[in-house]
Short mmCIF file of C-alpha atoms and ligand atoms in Angstrom, two decimals:
data_model
loop_
_atom_site.label_atom_id
_atom_site.label_comp_id
_atom_site.label_asym_id
_atom_site.label_seq_id
_atom_site.Cartn_x
_atom_site.Cartn_y
_atom_site.Cartn_z
CA MET A 109 -7.03 8.76 19.37
CA ILE A 110 -7.07 10.31 15.91
CA ARG A 111 -7.18 7.65 13.18
CA THR A 112 -7.08 8.55 9.51
CA ARG A 113 -6.89 6.32 6.48
CA PHE A 114 -5.60 6.51 2.97
CA ALA A 115 -7.90 4.40 0.83
CA PRO A 116 -6.61 4.32 -2.72
CA SER A 117 -7.96 2.17 -5.50
CA PRO A 118 -5.13 0.28 -7.18
CA THR A 119 -5.16 1.95 -10.57
CA GLY A 120 -1.50 1.60 -11.46
CA TYR A 121 -0.15 5.06 -10.72
CA MET A 122 -0.29 7.63 -7.97
CA HIS A 123 -2.37 10.58 -9.00
CA ILE A 124 -1.07 13.85 -7.56
CA GLY A 125 -4.48 14.58 -6.01
CA ASN A 126 -4.46 11.18 -4.29
CA LEU A 127 -1.00 11.71 -2.91
CA ARG A 128 -2.08 15.07 -1.57
CA THR A 129 -5.09 13.47 0.13
CA ALA A 130 -2.77 10.87 1.64
CA LEU A 131 -0.49 13.63 2.89
CA TYR A 132 -3.31 15.53 4.57
CA GLU A 133 -4.56 12.31 6.16
CA TYR A 134 -1.07 11.51 7.34
CA LEU A 135 -0.55 15.00 8.73
CA ILE A 136 -3.90 15.16 10.51
CA ALA A 137 -2.99 11.94 12.30
CA LYS A 138 0.69 12.59 12.88
CA SER A 139 0.34 16.18 14.04
CA GLN A 140 -1.81 14.83 16.87
CA ASN A 141 -0.04 11.58 17.74
CA GLY A 142 -2.61 9.60 15.85
CA ARG A 143 -2.43 6.62 13.56
CA PHE A 144 -2.36 6.55 9.76
CA ILE A 145 -3.94 3.52 8.15
CA LEU A 146 -3.58 2.19 4.63
CA ARG A 147 -6.59 0.45 3.10
CA ILE A 148 -6.72 -0.84 -0.44
CA GLU A 149 -10.08 -0.27 -2.14
CA ASP A 150 -10.09 -2.94 -4.81
CA THR A 151 -13.76 -3.88 -5.01
CA ASP A 152 -14.06 -2.60 -8.53
CA GLN A 153 -12.34 -5.62 -10.07
CA LYS A 154 -12.72 -4.23 -13.57
CA ARG A 155 -10.33 -1.42 -12.71
CA TYR A 156 -7.81 -3.72 -11.05
CA VAL A 157 -4.27 -3.33 -12.39
CA GLU A 158 -1.56 -5.88 -11.71
CA GLY A 159 1.26 -4.53 -9.51
CA ALA A 160 -0.73 -1.41 -8.62
CA THR A 161 -0.58 -1.95 -4.86
CA ASP A 162 3.21 -2.08 -5.05
CA ILE A 163 3.16 1.37 -6.61
CA ILE A 164 1.06 2.61 -3.70
CA TYR A 165 3.47 1.08 -1.16
CA SER A 166 6.60 2.31 -2.89
CA THR A 167 5.26 5.84 -3.38
CA LEU A 168 4.27 6.27 0.25
CA LYS A 169 7.59 4.82 1.41
CA ARG A 170 9.55 6.98 -0.97
CA VAL A 171 8.06 10.16 0.46
CA GLY A 172 8.38 8.89 4.03
CA MET A 173 4.69 8.51 4.82
CA ASN A 174 4.83 5.31 6.80
CA TRP A 175 1.56 3.72 7.77
CA ASP A 176 0.79 2.20 11.15
CA GLU A 177 -1.63 -0.44 9.91
CA GLY A 178 -2.07 -1.84 6.45
CA PRO A 179 -2.27 -4.93 4.25
CA ASP A 180 1.43 -5.70 4.47
CA ILE A 181 1.97 -5.05 8.17
CA GLY A 182 -1.46 -5.97 9.52
CA GLY A 183 -3.06 -4.39 12.56
CA ASP A 184 -6.01 -4.93 14.88
CA PHE A 185 -8.62 -3.92 12.33
CA GLY A 186 -7.72 -6.04 9.30
CA PRO A 187 -7.96 -7.27 6.70
CA TYR A 188 -6.99 -3.98 5.07
CA VAL A 189 -7.82 -5.01 1.52
CA GLN A 190 -11.50 -4.65 0.66
CA SER A 191 -11.73 -7.71 -1.57
CA GLN A 192 -10.77 -9.75 1.51
CA ARG A 193 -13.64 -8.26 3.52
CA LYS A 194 -16.49 -9.53 1.38
CA ASN A 195 -18.14 -11.48 4.20
CA ILE A 196 -18.17 -8.42 6.41
CA TYR A 197 -19.99 -6.32 3.80
CA THR A 198 -22.49 -9.09 3.10
CA GLU A 199 -23.31 -9.42 6.77
CA TYR A 200 -23.77 -5.68 7.25
CA ALA A 201 -25.72 -5.18 4.04
CA HIS A 202 -28.30 -7.77 5.08
CA LYS A 203 -28.38 -6.23 8.53
CA LEU A 204 -29.11 -2.85 6.98
CA VAL A 205 -32.05 -4.41 5.09
CA GLU A 206 -33.43 -5.66 8.39
CA LEU A 207 -32.99 -2.17 9.85
CA GLY A 208 -34.95 -0.65 6.96
CA GLY A 209 -32.03 1.34 5.55
CA ALA A 210 -31.72 -0.87 2.47
CA HIS A 211 -33.79 -3.28 0.41
CA TYR A 212 -33.42 -6.18 -1.96
CA CYS A 213 -33.75 -5.21 -5.59
CA PHE A 214 -34.46 -7.42 -8.58
CA CYS A 215 -34.61 -4.75 -11.25
CA SER A 216 -32.78 -5.09 -14.47
CA GLN A 217 -31.16 -1.68 -13.91
CA THR A 218 -27.57 -2.34 -14.90
CA GLU A 219 -24.43 -0.60 -13.77
CA ALA A 220 -24.25 1.06 -17.16
CA ASP A 221 -27.76 2.44 -16.65
CA GLU A 222 -26.69 3.72 -13.27
CA GLN A 223 -23.72 5.46 -14.69
CA LYS A 224 -25.86 7.09 -17.36
CA ASP A 225 -28.32 8.24 -14.72
CA GLU A 226 -25.50 9.68 -12.70
CA GLU A 227 -24.06 11.52 -15.67
CA GLN A 228 -27.46 12.96 -16.55
CA ASN A 229 -28.17 13.70 -12.93
CA ILE A 230 -31.22 11.47 -12.90
CA LYS A 231 -32.18 10.14 -9.54
CA PHE A 232 -33.04 6.45 -9.47
CA GLN A 233 -36.13 5.67 -7.42
CA ASP A 234 -36.24 1.98 -6.95
CA PRO A 235 -39.67 0.36 -7.40
CA CYS A 236 -38.38 -2.78 -5.63
CA LYS A 237 -38.44 -1.07 -2.27
CA LEU A 238 -42.20 -1.65 -2.32
CA ILE A 239 -41.75 -5.43 -2.40
CA PRO A 240 -42.51 -6.80 1.07
CA LEU A 241 -39.40 -8.20 2.76
CA ASP A 242 -40.89 -11.71 3.12
CA GLU A 243 -41.60 -11.90 -0.56
CA ALA A 244 -38.14 -10.60 -1.45
CA LYS A 245 -36.55 -13.24 0.76
CA LYS A 246 -38.59 -15.97 -0.95
CA ARG A 247 -37.42 -14.80 -4.37
CA ILE A 248 -33.81 -14.85 -3.16
CA ALA A 249 -34.26 -18.34 -1.70
CA ALA A 250 -35.57 -19.43 -5.09
CA GLY A 251 -32.29 -18.32 -6.63
CA GLU A 252 -33.30 -15.06 -8.22
CA PRO A 253 -30.32 -12.70 -8.65
CA TYR A 254 -30.54 -9.52 -6.59
CA VAL A 255 -28.63 -6.49 -5.41
CA ILE A 256 -29.02 -4.57 -2.19
CA ARG A 257 -29.92 -0.92 -2.62
CA GLN A 258 -30.07 1.87 -0.14
CA THR A 259 -33.55 3.01 0.87
CA ILE A 260 -33.85 6.74 1.30
CA ARG A 261 -36.65 7.14 3.79
CA LYS A 262 -35.99 10.59 5.08
CA LYS A 263 -37.60 13.76 3.82
CA GLY A 264 -36.37 17.30 4.12
CA THR A 265 -32.78 18.45 4.30
CA SER A 266 -29.66 16.73 5.45
CA VAL A 267 -27.25 19.03 7.25
CA PHE A 268 -23.71 18.11 8.10
CA LYS A 269 -20.48 19.87 8.93
CA ASP A 270 -17.33 19.70 6.93
CA VAL A 271 -14.01 21.01 8.24
CA VAL A 272 -13.16 22.74 4.95
CA TYR A 273 -16.57 23.62 3.48
CA GLY A 274 -18.42 24.38 6.70
CA GLU A 275 -22.12 23.54 7.02
CA ILE A 276 -23.55 21.71 4.04
CA GLU A 277 -27.23 21.21 3.31
CA ILE A 278 -28.50 18.70 0.81
CA ASP A 279 -32.10 17.77 0.10
CA TYR A 280 -32.84 14.09 0.74
CA ASP A 281 -34.86 14.23 -2.45
CA GLU A 282 -31.64 14.60 -4.40
CA LEU A 283 -30.22 11.29 -3.18
CA ASP A 284 -30.63 8.22 -5.30
CA GLU A 285 -31.18 4.72 -4.06
CA GLY A 286 -27.91 3.35 -5.26
CA VAL A 287 -26.52 -0.15 -5.07
CA LEU A 288 -24.72 -1.03 -1.85
CA LEU A 289 -24.04 -4.70 -2.55
CA LYS A 290 -23.73 -5.95 -6.11
CA SER A 291 -25.11 -9.24 -7.40
CA ASP A 292 -21.64 -10.80 -7.14
CA GLY A 293 -21.59 -9.96 -3.43
CA MET A 294 -19.05 -7.18 -3.81
CA PRO A 295 -19.88 -3.89 -2.13
CA THR A 296 -19.85 -0.55 -3.91
CA TYR A 297 -17.69 2.26 -2.62
CA ASN A 298 -20.85 3.86 -1.25
CA PHE A 299 -21.27 1.02 1.23
CA ALA A 300 -17.75 -0.24 1.83
CA ASN A 301 -16.40 3.15 2.85
CA VAL A 302 -18.95 3.48 5.66
CA VAL A 303 -18.56 -0.06 6.99
CA ASP A 304 -14.78 0.07 6.87
CA ASP A 305 -14.42 3.55 8.31
CA HIS A 306 -16.66 2.54 11.20
CA LEU A 307 -15.07 -0.84 11.89
CA MET A 308 -11.57 0.57 11.55
CA GLU A 309 -12.50 3.35 13.99
CA ILE A 310 -11.53 6.08 11.56
CA THR A 311 -12.08 9.47 13.20
CA HIS A 312 -11.35 11.79 10.24
CA VAL A 313 -12.26 11.08 6.64
CA VAL A 314 -10.30 13.15 4.14
CA ARG A 315 -11.30 12.90 0.50
CA GLY A 316 -12.00 14.83 -2.66
CA ASN A 317 -14.96 17.21 -2.73
CA GLU A 318 -16.65 15.06 -5.37
CA TYR A 319 -17.84 12.95 -2.44
CA ILE A 320 -19.66 15.81 -0.70
CA SER A 321 -22.94 15.22 -2.52
CA SER A 322 -22.97 11.55 -1.46
CA THR A 323 -22.10 12.21 2.15
CA PRO A 324 -25.76 12.47 3.32
CA LYS A 325 -26.23 8.92 1.99
CA TYR A 326 -23.31 7.74 4.06
CA ASN A 327 -24.65 9.60 7.08
CA LEU A 328 -27.97 7.77 6.70
CA ILE A 329 -26.13 4.45 6.84
CA TYR A 330 -24.23 5.52 9.95
CA GLU A 331 -27.51 6.61 11.48
CA ASP A 332 -29.35 3.37 10.63
CA PHE A 333 -26.62 1.33 12.27
CA GLY A 334 -26.49 3.68 15.22
CA TRP A 335 -22.86 4.53 14.46
CA GLU A 336 -21.07 7.83 14.94
CA PRO A 337 -20.08 9.44 11.60
CA PRO A 338 -16.46 10.60 11.28
CA VAL A 339 -15.26 14.18 11.01
CA TYR A 340 -15.42 15.06 7.31
CA VAL A 341 -12.59 16.89 5.61
CA HIS A 342 -13.41 17.32 1.93
CA VAL A 343 -10.65 18.90 -0.09
CA PRO A 344 -10.93 20.75 -3.40
CA GLN A 345 -9.76 19.12 -6.58
CA VAL A 346 -6.28 19.69 -7.89
CA MET A 347 -6.77 21.63 -11.12
CA LYS A 348 -4.67 21.99 -14.23
CA ASP A 349 -6.17 25.42 -14.83
CA ALA A 350 -9.30 27.26 -13.80
CA GLN A 351 -11.55 24.91 -15.80
CA HIS A 352 -9.84 21.55 -15.98
CA LYS A 353 -9.10 18.97 -13.36
CA LEU A 354 -5.64 17.50 -13.24
CA SER A 355 -6.13 14.02 -14.55
CA LYS A 356 -3.81 11.21 -15.41
CA ARG A 357 -6.30 10.06 -18.00
CA ASN A 358 -5.81 13.35 -19.83
CA GLY A 359 -2.08 12.84 -19.79
CA ASP A 360 -1.30 14.94 -16.73
CA ALA A 361 1.61 13.92 -14.61
CA SER A 362 1.37 11.33 -11.86
CA PHE A 363 3.89 11.11 -9.02
CA GLN A 364 5.79 8.49 -11.01
CA ASP A 365 5.89 10.69 -14.11
CA LEU A 366 7.25 13.62 -12.12
CA VAL A 367 9.96 11.49 -10.53
CA ALA A 368 10.89 10.19 -13.98
CA LYS A 369 11.16 13.80 -15.14
CA GLY A 370 13.73 14.49 -12.45
CA TYR A 371 11.66 15.91 -9.61
CA LEU A 372 12.71 14.87 -6.12
CA PRO A 373 10.05 13.08 -4.05
CA GLU A 374 10.68 15.47 -1.13
CA ALA A 375 10.09 18.48 -3.37
CA ILE A 376 6.91 17.01 -4.84
CA LEU A 377 5.61 16.32 -1.36
CA ASN A 378 6.47 19.81 -0.16
CA TYR A 379 4.79 21.36 -3.18
CA ILE A 380 1.57 19.39 -2.90
CA ALA A 381 1.29 20.18 0.81
CA LEU A 382 0.74 23.78 -0.29
CA LEU A 383 -1.90 22.87 -2.87
CA GLY A 384 -4.83 23.68 -0.64
CA TRP A 385 -3.11 24.34 2.66
CA ASN A 386 -1.00 27.23 3.90
CA PRO A 387 0.97 27.63 7.08
CA GLY A 388 -0.16 31.22 7.63
CA THR A 389 3.45 32.40 7.28
CA GLU A 390 5.74 33.16 4.35
CA GLN A 391 7.60 29.88 4.74
CA GLU A 392 7.34 27.62 1.70
CA ILE A 393 10.02 24.98 2.16
CA PHE A 394 8.95 22.27 4.57
CA SER A 395 10.25 18.80 5.26
CA LEU A 396 7.69 16.17 6.20
CA GLU A 397 8.91 16.44 9.80
CA GLU A 398 8.33 20.19 9.79
CA LEU A 399 4.90 19.75 8.25
CA LYS A 400 3.98 17.44 11.13
CA GLN A 401 4.85 20.25 13.52
CA VAL A 402 2.97 23.06 11.83
CA PHE A 403 0.05 21.38 10.07
CA SER A 404 -3.47 22.13 11.17
CA MET A 405 -6.53 21.12 9.19
CA GLU A 406 -8.21 24.43 9.99
CA ARG A 407 -5.83 26.02 7.50
CA LEU A 408 -7.03 23.86 4.61
CA ASN A 409 -8.48 25.98 1.87
CA LYS A 410 -11.63 25.43 -0.14
CA SER A 411 -10.61 27.34 -3.25
CA PRO A 412 -9.49 25.08 -6.09
CA ALA A 413 -5.77 24.43 -6.11
CA ILE A 414 -4.02 24.92 -9.43
CA PHE A 415 -1.04 22.69 -10.07
CA ASP A 416 1.69 25.06 -11.16
CA ILE A 417 4.58 23.12 -12.68
CA ALA A 418 6.76 26.25 -12.77
CA LYS A 419 6.42 26.64 -9.03
CA LEU A 420 7.20 22.97 -8.47
CA THR A 421 10.24 23.31 -10.72
CA TRP A 422 11.47 26.29 -8.73
CA MET A 423 10.95 24.38 -5.49
CA ASN A 424 12.72 21.35 -6.90
CA GLY A 425 15.71 23.57 -7.69
CA CYS A 426 15.79 24.66 -4.05
CA TYR A 427 15.82 21.02 -2.96
CA ILE A 428 18.57 20.12 -5.44
CA ARG A 429 20.76 22.96 -4.19
CA ALA A 430 20.19 21.91 -0.59
CA LEU A 431 21.51 18.38 -1.23
CA SER A 432 25.01 17.50 -0.09
CA PRO A 433 27.40 17.30 -3.07
CA GLN A 434 27.67 13.55 -2.51
CA ASP A 435 23.92 13.07 -2.56
CA PHE A 436 23.54 15.16 -5.69
CA HIS A 437 26.28 13.16 -7.39
CA LYS A 438 24.59 9.90 -6.46
CA LEU A 439 21.29 11.11 -7.95
CA ALA A 440 23.05 12.36 -11.08
CA ILE A 441 24.90 9.12 -11.86
CA PRO A 442 21.96 7.30 -13.53
CA TYR A 443 21.50 10.33 -15.80
CA TYR A 444 25.21 10.36 -16.66
CA GLU A 445 25.10 6.67 -17.38
CA LYS A 446 22.36 7.24 -19.90
CA ALA A 447 23.99 10.28 -21.49
CA PHE A 448 27.71 9.51 -21.71
CA THR A 449 29.86 6.73 -23.07
CA HIS A 450 33.19 8.61 -22.96
CA PRO A 451 35.21 9.10 -19.78
CA LEU A 452 34.49 12.46 -18.16
CA ASN A 453 35.29 13.93 -14.77
CA LEU A 454 31.85 13.28 -13.40
CA GLU A 455 32.50 14.31 -9.80
CA PHE A 456 33.55 17.71 -11.04
CA LEU A 457 30.64 17.85 -13.47
CA SER A 458 28.31 17.36 -10.51
CA THR A 459 29.77 20.34 -8.68
CA VAL A 460 29.24 22.46 -11.80
CA LEU A 461 25.68 21.26 -12.37
CA GLN A 462 24.26 21.24 -8.84
CA PRO A 463 23.77 25.00 -8.58
CA ARG A 464 22.48 25.19 -12.16
CA VAL A 465 19.81 22.54 -12.63
CA GLU A 466 16.21 22.69 -11.46
CA THR A 467 15.31 19.10 -12.25
CA LEU A 468 17.53 16.06 -12.62
CA ALA A 469 16.41 15.83 -16.24
CA ASP A 470 18.15 19.18 -16.84
CA ILE A 471 21.38 17.25 -16.34
CA VAL A 472 20.86 15.60 -19.71
CA THR A 473 19.64 18.65 -21.61
CA GLN A 474 22.40 20.89 -20.29
CA THR A 475 25.25 18.48 -21.02
CA ASP A 476 24.42 17.08 -24.44
CA PHE A 477 27.59 18.65 -25.93
CA LEU A 478 29.87 16.66 -23.64
CA GLU A 479 29.20 13.33 -25.32
CA LYS A 480 29.56 14.69 -28.82
CA LEU A 481 30.66 18.11 -29.97
CA PRO A 482 27.78 19.56 -31.97
CA ASP A 483 28.40 20.73 -35.50
CA TYR A 484 28.48 24.47 -34.77
CA ASP A 485 28.94 27.46 -37.00
CA VAL A 486 32.06 29.63 -36.66
CA SER A 487 29.85 32.70 -36.32
CA LEU A 488 29.38 31.53 -32.75
CA PHE A 489 32.84 32.95 -32.05
CA GLN A 490 31.45 36.45 -32.61
CA ASN A 491 30.43 38.03 -29.34
CA LYS A 492 30.16 41.78 -28.92
CA LYS A 493 30.15 41.73 -25.15
CA MET A 494 33.27 39.58 -25.02
CA LYS A 495 34.83 41.65 -27.80
CA THR A 496 35.62 38.60 -29.89
CA ASP A 497 35.09 37.55 -33.47
CA GLU A 498 36.43 34.74 -35.63
CA ALA A 499 39.84 36.40 -36.09
CA ILE A 500 40.38 37.09 -32.40
CA ALA A 501 39.15 33.61 -31.54
CA LYS A 502 41.56 32.05 -33.99
CA ALA A 503 44.51 34.01 -32.59
CA SER A 504 43.51 33.27 -28.99
CA LEU A 505 43.00 29.57 -29.57
CA GLU A 506 46.32 29.24 -31.37
CA LYS A 507 48.05 30.70 -28.33
CA ALA A 508 45.88 28.88 -25.83
CA LEU A 509 46.62 25.46 -27.29
CA PRO A 510 50.28 25.21 -26.15
CA VAL A 511 49.46 26.96 -22.86
CA ILE A 512 46.71 24.46 -22.05
CA SER A 513 48.85 21.62 -23.24
CA ALA A 514 51.55 22.67 -20.78
CA VAL A 515 49.23 22.72 -17.79
CA GLU A 516 50.17 19.78 -15.64
CA GLU A 517 47.81 19.89 -12.73
CA TRP A 518 44.47 19.50 -14.56
CA SER A 519 42.37 21.66 -12.27
CA ASN A 520 40.00 24.54 -12.73
CA GLU A 521 42.27 26.87 -10.77
CA ALA A 522 45.48 25.96 -12.62
CA LEU A 523 43.78 26.28 -16.01
CA PHE A 524 42.18 29.57 -15.09
CA VAL A 525 45.49 31.04 -13.88
CA ALA A 526 47.24 29.88 -17.05
CA LEU A 527 44.65 31.39 -19.42
CA LYS A 528 44.38 34.61 -17.44
CA GLN A 529 48.12 34.98 -17.62
CA LEU A 530 47.99 34.37 -21.37
CA ALA A 531 45.40 37.13 -21.77
CA GLU A 532 47.53 39.50 -19.74
CA THR A 533 50.68 38.74 -21.70
CA GLU A 534 48.85 39.22 -24.99
CA GLY A 535 47.13 42.40 -23.86
CA LEU A 536 43.71 40.77 -24.27
CA LYS A 537 40.68 40.83 -22.03
CA ASN A 538 40.09 37.56 -20.14
CA GLY A 539 36.90 37.03 -22.13
CA GLN A 540 38.76 37.23 -25.41
CA VAL A 541 40.59 34.06 -24.44
CA LEU A 542 38.01 32.31 -22.25
CA TYR A 543 35.02 32.80 -24.55
CA PRO A 544 36.63 31.22 -27.63
CA VAL A 545 37.87 28.31 -25.52
CA ARG A 546 34.39 27.77 -24.12
CA ILE A 547 32.85 27.78 -27.60
CA ALA A 548 35.55 25.45 -28.88
CA LEU A 549 34.86 23.00 -26.05
CA SER A 550 31.07 23.08 -26.29
CA GLY A 551 29.93 24.35 -29.67
CA LYS A 552 27.19 26.14 -27.74
CA GLU A 553 26.53 29.65 -26.64
CA THR A 554 25.24 28.75 -23.22
CA THR A 555 26.86 26.07 -21.15
CA PRO A 556 26.82 25.07 -17.51
CA GLY A 557 30.21 26.26 -16.33
CA GLY A 558 32.91 28.33 -17.94
CA ALA A 559 35.78 27.41 -20.25
CA THR A 560 38.11 26.01 -17.63
CA GLU A 561 35.37 24.08 -15.87
CA LEU A 562 34.42 22.44 -19.16
CA ALA A 563 38.07 21.59 -19.73
CA VAL A 564 38.28 19.83 -16.37
CA ILE A 565 35.13 17.85 -17.14
CA LEU A 566 36.29 16.84 -20.63
CA GLY A 567 39.84 15.95 -19.59
CA LYS A 568 43.07 17.09 -21.23
CA ASP A 569 43.01 14.97 -24.39
CA GLU A 570 39.48 15.85 -25.39
CA THR A 571 40.03 19.51 -24.52
CA LEU A 572 43.06 19.75 -26.80
CA ASN A 573 41.24 17.75 -29.45
CA ARG A 574 38.26 20.13 -29.47
CA ILE A 575 40.48 23.22 -29.63
CA LYS A 576 42.24 21.70 -32.64
CA GLN A 577 38.90 21.08 -34.28
CA ALA A 578 37.95 24.72 -33.69
CA LEU A 579 41.19 25.88 -35.24
CA ALA A 580 40.53 23.68 -38.27
CA LYS A 581 37.09 25.30 -38.61
CA LEU A 582 38.60 28.77 -38.30
CA ALA A 583 41.45 28.13 -40.72
N1 LIG B 731 -11.01 4.64 -3.17
C1 LIG B 731 -11.44 6.00 -3.20
C2 LIG B 731 -10.65 6.74 -4.24
O1 LIG B 731 -9.65 6.26 -4.67
C3 LIG B 731 -11.23 6.59 -1.84
C4 LIG B 731 -12.07 7.73 -1.49
C5 LIG B 731 -12.02 7.94 0.01
O2 LIG B 731 -10.93 8.30 0.50
O3 LIG B 731 -12.99 7.69 0.70
O4 LIG B 731 -11.03 7.78 -4.68
#
């Protein structure tokens, strides 16, 4: 059975790249009747952020990626939180020492040194591996602090296959003898991922391509234990542009940020599915259910995926238009609540906005004039195409006021018929009446909806009030 895992570190937000990895893991499992496992990688206690696991749970739930095993629901391979698996790592790390794949180290090489080495691409060759095991054990028994480091014994080239990148060759000489178990007994990622993936019977490991260069080290650990390595599926980074990675630390959007900006979770998920995968057809809109049907990991792409917010925005618009009017209205209400204090016909406003917004945040930007009429200039009444100017607007509005006031059934149709009739009677073009009314009601050149739609949204009193204000301006 296919078993994949999503193994996020609880950092407090869901990076778009992480969510995409989760999606590919989910799809690899679910397209083949497999199981999708959630494992929390919290061994780096310094990075731990309160409440971060809840964000992981709620994000996955919100996009419909339900897990089959995980910290909250358990499973046969738990615990699913790494900090609760400390004893397991300790046991296996010491076992690996006995097998010759690791050694005790008493060096003063600190984590900071390690990081510096890594940044400068310096390989750490541990002198402690020359200490005989008996002697090392005596020093430990005497209370000397130690870490367990990997021992790279092999020479030559490591070759392994990756589903996306094909055959990869890395010289064993390039691998450093990094820490597997820290002095506080916590494992590093480099050790925990192997132990957990093996014990949890993970068949496919999907992760960012930054892990490719370390994979031979993991393969050595599998080999020393006599374990079968998983199928590797390394995916390219999600990029902001050709040079820069998308990164929350640099202020790029996380899943939570995008939702707050009015993107629908379903649209985000659909968009990120295509960041590195394509169905081989022209189809671009996919529900999660559809993705399960058509996904195949062979179609994952190794070229860097550039996160194109314009494309996501377009896709989000498609999702908004596909919502039922009721669902759109429900999603719009929190935005209305923030934007308006006056009574408005919100149900009708929703029908006007749904075809016109691309994100839910557009609701606020497109309707700012409803709460308060902006202080506009009368020159706005000039419009060549509509054949209006201030004088025509004034005359039209003077005539429109009693006509609108007499409309009893306050509907778009009734208002439209009344104003059209007025234009006809006066020998004016429709636009010569409708355009001035629209400006009077909005104080803006572009509005979602036409004059009569705005009137329905504003209600009769406010409509008449705004026309009077326009007439006062034009007087
Ligand atoms: N905890 C790692 C991360 O957040 C997981 C990498 C992996 O999937 O193996 O990047």
